[in-house]
């Protein structure tokens, strides 16, 4: 008996959660895409717990492969979408993988009363290993906003960044993908639970309730044409 690969199981989860949509979508970048990944679909306890378990599985896999360091001190998720990712990933790392890991997220505005400060959760200290989590990277804007905030708090080591999906698209000003551009700029590795090519491959073998594949030949052709134009 074979176990389905991580990217295949994650694609099943995206489809079952209705987080992966096919159609005609205008992205923040202005590009018209035949598919869209809506992180807002992970809107209940079961879904966000499952999502955190996928992140934790990917992280444990990369630690075992030597691509991420062991002993991550805290998982950081940028506000607001990264907050439930950081919390659910830290819970899954602790409960399923025996890695006692904190979680941290930033405030949009500095709090000047109570405990104060810009960070919530595990407070950052010099020498900590911090792992970033985010959903889908399009241009890397969130990362570029977060890195200075981390540096302003403490001299931490950013161990890497884990995404749910790599869209594998080149940036506006280069032929590099957003993932490769961030790796080159900041010097830490970026991983995704699945990339779009893996998702479209898996989707051809996952059936709807009526028995048809989620990714029909027409959907696959539209995705291939989009990646031929914008893919890195």
C-alpha atoms as one frame of an Amber mdcrd trajectory, in Angstrom:
protein
   0.000   0.000   0.000   1.462   3.377  -0.992   0.865   6.608   0.849  -0.022
   9.615  -1.287   2.650  12.277  -1.459   2.436  15.404   0.673   1.605  17.631
  -2.314  -1.154  15.222  -3.464  -2.759  15.090  -0.002  -2.482  18.861   0.302
  -4.196  19.315  -3.067  -7.043  17.074  -1.871  -7.357  19.288   1.212  -7.356
  22.509  -0.851 -10.123  21.160  -3.070 -12.213  19.736  -0.216 -11.936  23.071
   1.639 -12.897  24.990  -1.522  -9.698  27.004  -1.087  -8.614  26.270  -4.667
 -10.901  27.884  -7.227 -10.897  27.719 -11.013 -12.262  30.489 -13.209 -11.148
  34.015 -14.141  -9.512  35.986 -11.344  -7.700  39.323 -11.331  -4.821  39.143
  -8.868  -3.362  41.966  -6.792  -0.550  42.073  -9.370  -3.114  42.835 -12.102
  -2.513  39.496 -13.807  -5.597  37.571 -14.895  -5.293  34.053 -13.520  -7.358
  30.916 -14.275  -6.967  29.793 -10.657  -7.001  31.352  -7.216  -6.060  30.102
  -3.758  -8.251  31.645  -1.069  -6.712  31.340   2.392  -9.972  32.720   3.820
 -11.556  29.312   3.166  -9.691  27.875   6.189 -12.347  29.324   8.457 -13.036
  26.758  11.165 -11.144  24.768  13.762 -10.884  21.561  11.768  -9.559  23.231
   8.639  -7.003  25.439  10.389  -5.805  22.504  12.508  -5.386  20.407   9.358
  -3.561  23.247   7.634  -1.186  23.611  10.589  -0.532  19.865  10.464   0.500
  20.167   6.798   2.881  23.019   7.608   4.362  21.012  10.497   4.798  17.938
   8.292   6.648  19.997   5.681   8.859  21.596   8.337   9.700  18.231   9.924
  10.480  16.842   6.453  12.910  19.687   5.692  14.571  19.406   9.118  15.074
  15.670   8.537  16.589  16.451   5.113  18.993  18.956   6.666  17.433  21.936
   4.882  16.139  23.574   8.069  17.855  23.576  11.462  16.498  21.595  14.391
  15.588  23.575  17.476  13.332  26.225  15.970  12.527  28.594  18.847   9.407
  30.211  17.429   7.180  30.184  14.353   6.436  33.720  13.150   3.330  34.638
  11.145   2.850  38.177   9.834  -0.438  39.816  10.838  -3.131  39.190   9.988
  -3.298  36.106   7.774  -0.138  34.636   9.262  -1.479  34.612  12.829  -3.570
  31.398  12.635  -0.813  29.796  10.538   1.815  30.423  13.218  -0.436  29.239
  16.053  -1.710  26.078  14.334   1.778  25.170  13.065   3.324  25.561  16.531
   0.577  23.378  18.030   1.110  20.671  15.376   4.907  20.745  15.717   4.565
  20.242  19.468   1.767  17.664  19.502   2.621  15.591  16.415   6.398  15.975
  16.078   7.622  16.448  19.659   9.095  19.887  18.862   8.275  22.375  21.601
   8.051  25.555  19.591   6.696  28.997  20.356   4.598  31.215  18.123   4.957
  34.934  17.492   3.118  37.509  15.428   3.365  41.259  15.012   0.905  43.981
  15.842  -0.097  46.355  13.092   0.257  49.230  15.571   2.505  49.394  18.613
   0.684  48.941  21.921   1.684  51.448  24.595  -0.196  49.958  27.555  -0.317
  46.574  29.302   2.511  44.350  28.087   3.234  46.802  25.231   5.553  46.160
  22.340   5.146  45.163  18.702   5.120  41.375  19.159   2.566  38.970  20.613
   3.363  35.455  21.799   6.926  34.238  22.312   9.067  37.361  22.662  12.111
  37.564  20.412  15.592  37.459  21.941  19.100  37.578  20.493  20.200  34.273
  18.955  16.717  32.799  18.535  15.985  30.670  15.465  12.797  32.044  13.898
  10.867  30.254  11.155   8.498  32.360   9.058   5.179  31.027   7.756   2.895
  32.643   5.192   0.213  31.524   2.759   0.810  32.227  -0.942   3.709  34.412
  -2.035   3.083  36.575  -5.080   5.721  39.305  -4.811   7.388  38.785  -1.423
   6.052  42.099  -0.067   5.073  40.675   3.340   8.553  39.227   3.882  10.221
  42.539   3.056   7.992  44.257   5.619   8.582  41.635   8.325  12.380  41.280
   8.239  13.078  44.852   9.489  10.491  44.382  12.257  12.245  41.224  13.458
  15.626  42.955  13.357  14.289  45.866  15.378  13.233  43.472  18.153  16.346
  41.292  18.477  19.304  39.811  16.642  17.477  36.656  15.548  18.383  34.061
  12.936  15.668  33.661  10.308  15.924  29.945   9.555  13.624  29.998   6.534
  10.123  30.592   5.247   7.421  27.981   4.644   4.493  28.755   2.338   1.333
  26.817   1.589   1.633  27.242  -2.209   4.362  28.461  -4.546   2.641  30.011
  -7.598   5.993  29.748  -9.449   5.526  33.113 -11.165   8.283  35.487 -12.165
   8.356  38.885 -10.502   7.536  42.083 -12.368  11.176  43.123 -12.719  13.031
  39.841 -13.254  12.760  36.295 -14.582  13.189  34.934 -11.044  10.180  33.588
  -9.195   9.156  35.495  -6.061  10.478  32.552  -4.018  13.885  32.581  -5.709
  14.061  36.386  -5.476  13.452  36.274  -1.704  16.028  33.503  -1.263  18.586
  35.550  -3.211  17.814  38.773  -1.341  17.729  37.453   2.217  19.841  34.306
   2.096  17.412  31.911   3.771  15.560  29.008   2.104  11.898  29.165   1.112
   9.783  26.005   0.965   6.180  25.360  -0.078   3.911  22.486   0.885   3.068
  22.285  -2.837   3.697  24.277  -5.984   1.147  24.995  -8.701   2.547  22.440
 -11.125   2.250  19.711  -8.477  -1.275  20.879  -7.642  -2.456  20.757 -11.260
  -0.861  17.358 -11.759  -2.564  15.974  -8.638  -5.894  17.635  -9.474  -6.158
  15.601 -12.678  -6.285  12.445 -10.528  -8.675  13.682  -7.826 -12.374  13.243
  -8.613 -15.371  15.384  -7.736 -18.516  13.850  -6.214 -19.780  13.205  -9.753
 -16.623  11.283 -10.634 -15.092  13.893 -12.931 -11.527  15.101 -12.308 -11.298
  18.507 -10.615  -8.689  19.555 -13.157 -10.262  18.988 -16.551  -8.275  19.213
 -19.810  -9.658  22.735 -20.294  -8.556  23.904 -16.835  -5.134  22.316 -17.330
  -4.728  24.022 -20.718  -5.611  27.421 -19.198  -3.139  26.884 -16.349  -0.409
  25.796 -18.769  -0.997  28.902 -20.912  -0.840  31.153 -17.856   2.398  29.564
 -16.631   3.870  29.749 -20.134   3.345  33.515 -19.948   4.124  34.260 -16.315
   5.843  31.163 -14.951   9.441  31.262 -13.736
